[in-house]
Short mmCIF file of C-alpha atoms and ligand atoms in Angstrom, two decimals:
data_model
loop_
_atom_site.label_atom_id
_atom_site.label_comp_id
_atom_site.label_asym_id
_atom_site.label_seq_id
_atom_site.Cartn_x
_atom_site.Cartn_y
_atom_site.Cartn_z
CA MET A 183 -25.42 9.76 12.43
CA ALA A 184 -24.57 10.81 8.71
CA SER A 185 -26.04 8.28 6.11
CA LEU A 186 -25.02 7.23 2.56
CA ARG A 187 -26.45 5.51 -0.59
CA LEU A 188 -24.38 3.08 -2.19
CA GLY A 189 -25.75 3.38 -6.01
CA GLY A 190 -25.13 0.95 -8.40
CA GLY A 191 -22.11 -1.07 -7.79
CA PHE A 192 -18.35 0.12 -6.76
CA PHE A 193 -19.21 0.75 -2.78
CA ARG A 194 -17.15 -3.00 -1.00
CA PRO A 195 -17.42 -3.45 2.51
CA ASP A 196 -14.62 -5.55 2.47
CA SER A 197 -12.80 -2.29 2.08
CA ARG A 198 -13.22 -1.03 5.58
CA PRO A 199 -9.83 -1.25 6.18
CA ALA A 200 -8.72 0.56 3.50
CA ARG A 201 -11.31 3.64 3.88
CA ASP A 202 -10.45 3.22 7.52
CA VAL A 203 -6.24 3.66 6.72
CA SER A 204 -7.28 6.33 4.56
CA VAL A 205 -9.29 8.70 6.94
CA LEU A 206 -5.92 8.17 9.34
CA LEU A 207 -3.58 9.34 6.04
CA ALA A 208 -5.62 12.12 6.22
CA ALA A 209 -5.86 13.22 9.43
CA SER A 210 -2.45 12.84 9.54
CA THR A 211 -1.63 15.28 6.88
CA LEU A 212 -3.49 18.16 9.26
CA GLU A 213 -0.34 17.38 12.19
CA GLY A 214 1.89 20.25 11.90
CA ALA A 215 0.51 21.46 9.07
CA SER A 216 0.97 25.16 8.22
CA LYS A 217 -2.02 27.17 9.30
CA GLY A 218 -1.72 29.70 6.84
CA ARG A 219 -2.84 28.39 4.39
CA PRO A 220 -5.61 25.20 3.64
CA LEU A 221 -5.09 21.86 3.14
CA ARG A 222 -5.88 19.99 -0.01
CA TRP A 223 -7.23 16.95 -0.05
CA LEU A 224 -8.74 15.00 -3.99
CA ASP A 225 -10.44 11.55 -3.62
CA LEU A 226 -10.01 10.87 -7.29
CA MET A 227 -11.97 8.42 -8.45
CA ALA A 228 -14.70 8.56 -5.74
CA GLY A 229 -17.50 6.00 -6.29
CA CYS A 230 -20.23 6.61 -3.94
CA GLY A 231 -18.07 9.19 -1.85
CA ILE A 232 -17.58 7.41 1.37
CA ARG A 233 -14.02 7.94 1.68
CA ALA A 234 -14.36 11.70 1.26
CA LEU A 235 -17.42 12.20 3.81
CA ARG A 236 -15.33 9.67 6.26
CA TRP A 237 -12.32 12.64 5.66
CA GLY A 238 -14.98 15.71 6.04
CA LEU A 239 -16.52 14.21 9.26
CA GLU A 240 -13.99 11.66 10.81
CA ALA A 241 -10.40 12.90 9.72
CA ARG A 242 -10.62 16.70 11.00
CA GLY A 243 -11.10 15.69 14.71
CA ALA A 244 -11.06 18.48 16.57
CA SER A 245 -8.47 20.29 13.79
CA VAL A 246 -9.81 23.68 12.63
CA GLN A 247 -7.18 23.61 10.01
CA PRO A 248 -9.36 25.26 6.96
CA VAL A 249 -9.73 21.91 4.29
CA GLU A 250 -10.48 21.82 0.41
CA LEU A 251 -12.08 18.70 -0.35
CA TRP A 252 -11.96 17.57 -4.10
CA VAL A 253 -14.46 14.64 -4.49
CA ASN A 254 -14.25 13.22 -8.21
CA ASP A 255 -15.47 10.34 -10.24
CA ALA A 256 -15.55 10.31 -13.88
CA ASP A 257 -18.80 8.68 -14.37
CA GLN A 258 -21.48 11.96 -14.73
CA GLU A 259 -24.51 9.93 -13.88
CA ARG A 260 -22.65 9.61 -9.99
CA ASP A 261 -23.40 13.01 -9.54
CA SER A 262 -26.53 13.70 -7.64
CA LEU A 263 -25.87 10.36 -5.68
CA LEU A 264 -22.52 11.74 -4.40
CA ALA A 265 -24.15 15.41 -4.03
CA ALA A 266 -26.79 13.84 -1.96
CA ASN A 267 -24.31 11.75 0.16
CA LEU A 268 -22.02 14.53 0.35
CA GLU A 269 -24.65 16.97 1.78
CA PRO A 270 -23.40 16.81 5.29
CA LEU A 271 -20.02 18.30 4.47
CA GLN A 272 -22.23 21.06 3.25
CA ALA A 273 -22.28 22.46 7.01
CA CYS A 274 -18.95 21.45 8.10
CA GLU A 275 -17.07 25.05 9.30
CA GLY A 276 -13.96 25.42 7.43
CA LEU A 277 -14.19 22.83 4.60
CA ARG A 278 -14.90 23.87 1.22
CA LEU A 279 -16.36 21.10 -0.99
CA THR A 280 -15.81 21.36 -5.28
CA GLN A 281 -17.46 18.06 -6.48
CA SER A 282 -16.24 17.29 -10.74
CA HIS A 283 -17.02 14.43 -12.72
CA GLN A 284 -14.00 14.53 -14.65
CA ALA A 285 -11.44 11.81 -16.20
CA ALA A 286 -8.79 11.86 -13.28
CA GLU A 287 -5.79 12.58 -16.38
CA ARG A 288 -7.82 15.91 -17.13
CA LEU A 289 -8.62 17.05 -13.31
CA LEU A 290 -4.69 16.38 -12.94
CA ARG A 291 -3.00 18.14 -15.69
CA GLU A 292 -5.73 20.94 -15.06
CA ALA A 293 -4.40 20.99 -11.47
CA PHE A 294 -0.94 21.12 -12.53
CA LEU A 295 -1.03 23.43 -14.94
CA GLU A 296 -3.00 25.97 -12.43
CA HIS A 297 -0.48 24.99 -9.37
CA ARG A 298 -2.87 23.34 -7.34
CA PHE A 299 -0.97 20.68 -5.58
CA PHE A 300 -2.41 18.38 -2.92
CA ASP A 301 -1.57 17.20 0.42
CA LEU A 302 -3.62 14.00 -0.19
CA ILE A 303 -4.22 12.14 -3.34
CA ASP A 304 -6.67 8.65 -2.84
CA LEU A 305 -6.27 7.18 -6.00
CA ASP A 306 -8.76 3.83 -5.74
CA ALA A 307 -8.48 2.44 -9.82
CA PHE A 308 -10.00 -0.76 -11.68
CA GLY A 309 -7.23 -2.61 -13.03
CA CYS A 310 -3.44 -1.06 -12.53
CA PRO A 311 -3.06 2.66 -12.22
CA ASN A 312 0.24 3.35 -13.50
CA VAL A 313 -0.45 5.29 -16.87
CA LEU A 314 -1.70 7.76 -14.03
CA LEU A 315 1.16 7.77 -11.61
CA GLN A 316 3.20 11.03 -13.28
CA SER A 317 0.16 13.01 -13.46
CA THR A 318 -0.97 12.61 -10.00
CA LEU A 319 2.86 12.41 -8.98
CA GLN A 320 3.23 15.97 -10.84
CA ALA A 321 -0.12 17.30 -8.61
CA MET A 322 1.19 16.53 -5.42
CA ARG A 323 2.55 18.74 -2.60
CA PHE A 324 6.07 17.95 -1.63
CA GLY A 325 5.73 15.90 1.29
CA GLY A 326 1.89 14.68 0.91
CA VAL A 327 0.64 11.34 0.66
CA LEU A 328 -0.84 9.31 -2.28
CA MET A 329 -2.91 6.21 -2.05
CA LEU A 330 -2.73 3.72 -4.09
CA ALA A 331 -5.11 0.45 -4.95
CA SER A 332 -4.56 -1.57 -7.40
CA THR A 333 -6.82 -4.62 -8.43
CA ASP A 334 -4.14 -5.70 -11.74
CA GLY A 335 -3.40 -8.93 -9.48
CA ARG A 336 -2.33 -10.94 -12.62
CA SER A 337 0.64 -9.44 -14.42
CA PRO A 338 2.59 -8.41 -10.79
CA THR A 339 1.93 -12.07 -9.38
CA GLY A 340 3.44 -13.38 -12.33
CA HIS A 341 0.09 -14.87 -14.31
CA ASP A 342 0.50 -12.51 -16.99
CA ARG A 343 4.31 -12.04 -17.85
CA PHE A 344 3.57 -10.39 -20.92
CA ALA A 345 1.51 -7.20 -19.54
CA ALA A 346 3.51 -7.17 -16.65
CA VAL A 347 6.73 -6.25 -18.39
CA ARG A 348 4.39 -3.45 -20.30
CA ARG A 349 2.92 -2.05 -17.34
CA PHE A 350 5.69 -2.51 -15.00
CA GLY A 351 8.85 -2.42 -17.50
CA ALA A 352 9.45 -5.96 -15.24
CA ALA A 353 10.14 -9.26 -15.15
CA ALA A 354 7.38 -10.94 -12.63
CA ARG A 355 7.52 -14.20 -11.73
CA ALA A 356 5.35 -16.82 -9.92
CA HIS A 357 6.46 -17.13 -6.37
CA PRO A 358 4.63 -18.56 -3.06
CA SER A 359 4.97 -14.34 -1.78
CA SER A 360 3.33 -13.31 -4.51
CA TRP A 361 0.90 -10.44 -2.71
CA GLU A 362 4.41 -8.94 -1.52
CA LEU A 363 5.79 -9.54 -5.24
CA ALA A 364 3.08 -7.69 -6.52
CA LEU A 365 3.54 -4.61 -3.43
CA ARG A 366 7.42 -4.36 -4.69
CA LEU A 367 6.92 -4.11 -7.93
CA GLN A 368 4.18 -1.36 -7.79
CA LEU A 369 6.19 0.62 -4.79
CA ALA A 370 9.24 0.09 -7.67
CA ALA A 371 6.66 1.61 -10.44
CA VAL A 372 5.73 4.79 -7.76
CA ALA A 373 9.42 5.60 -7.13
CA ARG A 374 10.47 5.16 -11.00
CA GLU A 375 8.21 7.69 -11.48
CA ALA A 376 8.58 9.57 -8.80
CA TRP A 377 12.38 9.50 -9.24
CA LEU A 378 11.91 11.05 -12.84
CA LEU A 379 10.64 13.87 -11.25
CA GLY A 380 13.52 14.25 -9.87
CA ARG A 381 11.59 13.52 -6.54
CA GLY A 382 12.17 10.77 -3.78
CA VAL A 383 9.63 8.28 -2.06
CA GLN A 384 8.97 6.23 0.75
CA PRO A 385 6.46 3.72 1.55
CA LEU A 386 4.43 3.97 4.36
CA LEU A 387 2.22 0.89 4.23
CA SER A 388 1.98 -1.70 1.79
CA TYR A 389 -0.72 -4.89 1.90
CA SER A 390 -3.13 -6.90 0.33
CA ASP A 391 -5.99 -9.02 0.64
CA GLY A 392 -5.00 -11.37 -2.70
CA ARG A 393 -7.41 -8.96 -4.58
CA THR A 394 -6.36 -5.18 -4.51
CA PHE A 395 -2.80 -4.16 -3.82
CA ARG A 396 -2.16 -1.04 -1.72
CA VAL A 397 0.38 1.30 -0.79
CA ALA A 398 0.91 4.79 0.30
CA VAL A 399 3.46 6.51 -0.22
CA ARG A 400 4.75 9.96 0.99
CA LEU A 401 6.08 11.96 -1.45
CA HIS A 402 9.16 13.58 -0.79
CA GLN A 403 10.99 17.11 -2.50
CA ARG A 404 13.83 15.25 -2.16
CA ILE A 405 15.62 11.67 -2.90
CA ARG A 406 17.11 10.44 0.13
CA SER A 407 20.28 8.99 0.23
CA GLY A 408 20.32 5.20 -0.50
CA GLU A 409 17.00 5.40 -2.50
CA GLU A 410 17.94 4.30 -5.60
CA GLU A 411 19.36 0.93 -3.34
CA GLN A 412 16.37 0.32 -2.76
CA LEU A 413 14.94 -1.00 -6.59
CA GLY A 414 16.35 -4.60 -6.96
CA PHE A 415 15.87 -8.00 -8.01
CA LEU A 416 13.89 -10.99 -6.28
CA ALA A 417 15.54 -14.39 -7.67
CA ARG A 418 13.94 -18.52 -6.71
CA CYS A 419 14.48 -21.64 -7.65
CA GLU A 420 11.68 -23.45 -8.03
CA ARG A 421 13.19 -26.74 -7.95
CA CYS A 422 15.03 -26.48 -4.40
CA GLY A 423 13.09 -23.29 -3.11
CA ASP A 424 16.13 -21.17 -2.59
CA GLN A 425 16.28 -16.93 -2.83
CA ALA A 426 19.19 -14.34 -3.24
CA VAL A 427 18.10 -10.29 -3.57
CA GLN A 428 20.36 -8.10 -4.99
CA ALA A 429 20.30 -4.52 -5.66
CA MET A 430 20.43 -3.49 -9.03
CA LEU A 431 23.34 -0.76 -8.27
CA GLY A 432 25.62 -3.65 -7.30
CA LEU A 433 24.36 -6.77 -9.98
CA GLN A 434 26.19 -9.06 -10.57
CA GLY A 435 25.94 -12.52 -11.61
CA TRP A 436 23.92 -15.23 -9.04
CA ARG A 437 25.81 -17.18 -7.16
CA PRO A 438 24.34 -20.85 -7.31
CA CYS A 439 21.22 -21.73 -5.83
CA ALA A 440 21.01 -24.80 -3.00
CA CYS A 441 20.26 -27.30 -5.94
CA THR A 442 22.71 -30.24 -5.08
CA ASP A 443 23.04 -31.29 -8.78
CA GLY A 444 24.15 -28.10 -9.95
CA CYS A 445 21.21 -28.15 -12.16
CA GLY A 446 18.66 -25.50 -10.59
CA ARG A 447 17.69 -22.45 -12.34
CA TRP A 448 16.48 -18.92 -11.18
CA ALA A 449 13.39 -16.96 -12.00
CA VAL A 450 14.34 -13.44 -11.60
CA SER A 451 11.67 -11.25 -10.71
CA GLY A 452 12.62 -7.63 -11.33
CA PRO A 453 13.41 -4.75 -10.93
CA LEU A 454 11.23 -4.32 -8.03
CA TRP A 455 11.31 -2.38 -4.35
CA ILE A 456 13.69 -3.99 -2.29
CA GLY A 457 13.57 -2.44 0.39
CA PRO A 458 10.95 -1.42 3.22
CA LEU A 459 7.62 -1.91 3.17
CA GLN A 460 6.12 -0.07 6.01
CA ALA A 461 7.40 3.16 8.13
CA PRO A 462 6.49 1.66 11.54
CA ASP A 463 6.62 5.00 13.16
CA GLN A 464 4.07 6.54 10.89
CA LEU A 465 1.99 3.57 11.70
CA ASP A 466 2.21 3.74 15.21
CA GLY A 467 1.68 7.84 14.91
CA LEU A 468 -1.08 6.40 12.60
CA LEU A 469 -2.78 3.97 15.52
CA LYS A 470 -2.29 6.73 18.33
CA LEU A 471 -4.07 8.73 15.85
CA SER A 472 -7.05 6.92 16.06
CA ASP A 473 -7.22 6.74 19.60
CA THR A 474 -7.13 11.19 19.20
CA LEU A 475 -9.95 10.98 16.41
CA ASN A 476 -12.19 8.51 18.37
CA THR A 477 -11.88 10.59 21.26
CA ALA A 478 -12.66 13.98 19.14
CA LEU A 479 -15.53 11.93 17.49
CA GLY A 480 -16.84 10.11 20.86
CA GLN A 481 -18.09 14.46 21.40
CA ASP A 482 -20.18 14.56 18.17
CA ARG A 483 -21.35 10.79 17.32
CA LEU A 484 -24.33 11.92 15.03
CA THR A 485 -20.90 12.78 12.13
CA GLN A 486 -19.62 9.56 12.41
CA VAL A 487 -20.22 6.94 9.34
CA ASP A 488 -18.65 3.87 11.17
CA ASP A 489 -18.60 3.14 14.46
CA PRO A 490 -15.38 3.41 15.82
CA SER A 491 -13.22 4.95 13.04
CA LEU A 492 -10.58 2.55 13.18
CA ALA A 493 -12.88 -1.20 13.01
CA PRO A 494 -11.01 -3.88 15.10
CA ARG A 495 -10.06 -5.93 12.08
CA SER A 496 -8.61 -2.49 10.18
CA ARG A 497 -6.70 -2.50 13.43
CA LYS A 498 -5.80 -5.68 13.51
CA MET A 499 -4.05 -5.35 9.90
CA LEU A 500 -2.24 -2.26 11.11
CA GLU A 501 -0.56 -3.71 13.89
CA GLY A 502 0.18 -7.10 12.22
CA LEU A 503 1.99 -4.42 9.42
CA LEU A 504 3.81 -2.54 12.25
CA SER A 505 5.45 -5.33 13.24
CA ASP A 506 7.15 -6.54 10.19
CA PRO A 507 8.46 -3.18 8.40
CA GLY A 508 8.95 -6.14 5.65
CA GLN A 509 13.06 -6.19 5.11
CA PRO A 510 14.72 -8.69 4.36
CA ALA A 511 13.10 -8.76 1.30
CA CYS A 512 13.75 -12.46 1.54
CA CYS A 513 9.88 -14.56 2.91
CA TRP A 514 9.33 -17.95 3.02
CA SER A 515 5.84 -19.89 2.83
CA THR A 516 6.15 -22.23 6.33
CA ALA A 517 3.59 -24.61 4.12
CA GLU A 518 6.04 -25.09 1.26
CA LEU A 519 9.32 -25.40 3.72
CA ALA A 520 6.60 -28.48 5.59
CA ARG A 521 6.03 -29.68 2.07
CA ARG A 522 9.76 -29.90 1.46
CA LEU A 523 10.76 -31.41 4.05
CA GLN A 524 7.42 -34.02 4.40
CA LEU A 525 6.20 -32.79 7.70
CA LYS A 526 2.41 -33.16 8.46
CA GLY A 527 2.04 -30.12 8.53
CA PRO A 528 3.70 -26.52 8.83
CA PRO A 529 5.25 -25.26 12.31
CA ALA A 530 3.87 -22.47 13.72
CA VAL A 531 5.13 -19.46 12.54
CA VAL A 532 6.24 -18.00 15.72
CA ASP A 533 7.81 -21.03 16.43
CA LEU A 534 10.30 -20.61 13.52
CA VAL A 535 10.99 -16.62 13.77
CA ARG A 536 11.55 -17.55 17.66
CA ALA A 537 14.01 -20.57 16.67
CA LEU A 538 15.77 -18.28 13.75
CA ARG A 539 16.35 -15.29 16.03
CA ALA A 540 17.80 -17.65 18.87
CA SER A 541 20.44 -19.18 15.90
CA GLY A 542 21.31 -14.99 15.61
CA HIS A 543 19.32 -14.21 12.60
CA GLN A 544 16.88 -11.31 11.40
CA ALA A 545 13.39 -13.36 10.84
CA SER A 546 9.97 -11.80 11.63
CA ALA A 547 6.23 -13.04 10.52
CA SER A 548 5.57 -11.45 7.76
CA GLY A 549 2.27 -8.62 7.88
CA VAL A 550 1.63 -9.10 4.30
CA MET A 551 0.76 -12.89 3.76
CA PRO A 552 -0.21 -15.08 6.75
CA GLY A 553 1.65 -18.20 7.18
CA GLN A 554 5.12 -16.69 5.72
CA LEU A 555 8.33 -16.07 7.21
CA ARG A 556 10.64 -13.11 6.50
CA SER A 557 14.44 -14.09 7.39
CA ASN A 558 18.08 -13.30 6.47
CA ALA A 559 18.69 -16.63 7.29
CA PRO A 560 19.77 -18.99 4.29
CA LEU A 561 17.05 -22.05 3.11
CA GLY A 562 19.66 -24.70 5.03
CA ILE A 563 18.85 -22.88 8.12
CA VAL A 564 15.37 -22.46 8.01
CA LEU A 565 14.87 -25.60 6.52
CA ARG A 566 16.61 -27.18 9.39
CA ARG A 567 14.72 -25.23 12.32
CA CYS A 568 11.40 -26.28 10.13
CA ALA A 569 12.91 -29.80 10.29
CA GLU A 570 13.96 -29.33 14.17
CA LEU A 571 10.61 -27.95 15.10
CA GLY A 572 8.30 -30.55 12.65
CA SER A 573 10.72 -33.84 14.83
CA LYS A 574 9.26 -32.05 18.01
CA ASP A 575 5.14 -32.20 16.79
CA ARG A 576 5.22 -35.75 16.06
C1 LIG B 197 -12.92 1.39 -7.13
S1 LIG B 197 -14.28 2.57 -7.89
C2 LIG B 197 -13.75 3.54 -6.35
C3 LIG B 197 -14.39 3.09 -4.79
C4 LIG B 197 -14.61 4.02 -4.06
N1 LIG B 197 -13.20 4.68 -3.72
C5 LIG B 197 -14.97 3.74 -2.42
O1 LIG B 197 -14.42 3.55 -1.60
O2 LIG B 197 -16.23 3.06 -2.40
C6 LIG B 197 -13.64 3.32 -9.14
C7 LIG B 197 -14.72 4.55 -9.51
O3 LIG B 197 -13.10 4.81 -10.41
C8 LIG B 197 -14.40 5.65 -11.23
N2 LIG B 197 -13.42 5.62 -12.29
C9 LIG B 197 -12.79 5.23 -13.62
N3 LIG B 197 -12.55 5.47 -14.35
C10 LIG B 197 -12.10 6.82 -13.78
C11 LIG B 197 -11.27 7.98 -14.46
N4 LIG B 197 -10.61 7.36 -15.31
N5 LIG B 197 -11.04 9.05 -14.08
C12 LIG B 197 -12.20 9.42 -12.49
N6 LIG B 197 -12.49 8.12 -12.53
C13 LIG B 197 -13.16 6.81 -13.02
C14 LIG B 197 -15.19 4.98 -11.76
O4 LIG B 197 -16.27 5.40 -11.87
C15 LIG B 197 -15.69 4.08 -9.71
O5 LIG B 197 -16.79 5.05 -9.76
ZN1 LIG B 198 17.75 -25.14 -6.82
#
């Protein structure tokens, strides 16, 4: 069993799902890869190196595809810790390891100038990563995957509106589905930077624990038809709780909210990504891949850092995302609905989903925030179904 020294500071056991997902994403880049050239993976802000170590030991599974593994952390003092932690990779056949201690911006610019493009970049930043987006995307191969983390919770959740304007070029307003709004603002920031390069993006998965906001996207050589229609605005009236969504391309005035006295006011967030948050087919592929990797690792348990490759809570999270692709963009907090109806407590999300589907509306439990429902039903219908369920509970 490979072991790992954590060193001072940055390792968070709670981030296990993110590490598991990064292993699966790395493994997914091996599928269908051309045998003629090595794959390139970059752990841009490696900390103690756990992701790179797991990529090398776990993600390659039984594959013989050559891989160039680039591991970087700006902190020079991490040199010996990283070298010691990555030592088991030296013996891996077909794996070429390069360790560096550069500022990310410099490494990415050099890679671009030297035509070194990566199939996978994991950008696990502190704070907001947007300053690095352009140089990161420029250093990616077409079809490559970017896994991006942000710990900037204040600006995209409406708690620092000035910073949201500066960092996202967007309005961010307080909203019960604040984690989802933050993810949508992050995806919009990635999409705009990719579009500036004439490239397309596809969100693969998006999730948060309320502290870190994580998205994974695939970079496409071309902008796909309809991609620009995924940029838009989300409006909410705090007084009545009503919500409305509009694409930027078709932007017109806003309809009146549900306030009966006509005195409600929309608080508008955006531009943000109003398209899907998850790619279900790819999530399904990742889950299947985890079984394959576990079988491969079962033959050689000495190489495994974590057992199993996909922890039960990581699997549960992926399954939750799989059942909610993230469309439509309107989410309703059942606690808020119950409060507005003065119910003793919120109805179970599954019951509300069932009731709304029975009345012909789209509905699913949010995979992003617990206790939330995603639906295209108008507020009046959502409240009515909620009240009916509440009256049954009495
Ligand atoms: C959140 S930690 C990384 C944790 C690690 N990926 C893991 O899974 O445990 C962020 C790391 O980024 C490094 N870092 C911060 N700014 C950087 C920059 N501009 N370029 C490269 N590394 C940077 C820090 O030294 C720190 O180790
Ligand atoms: Zn209103």
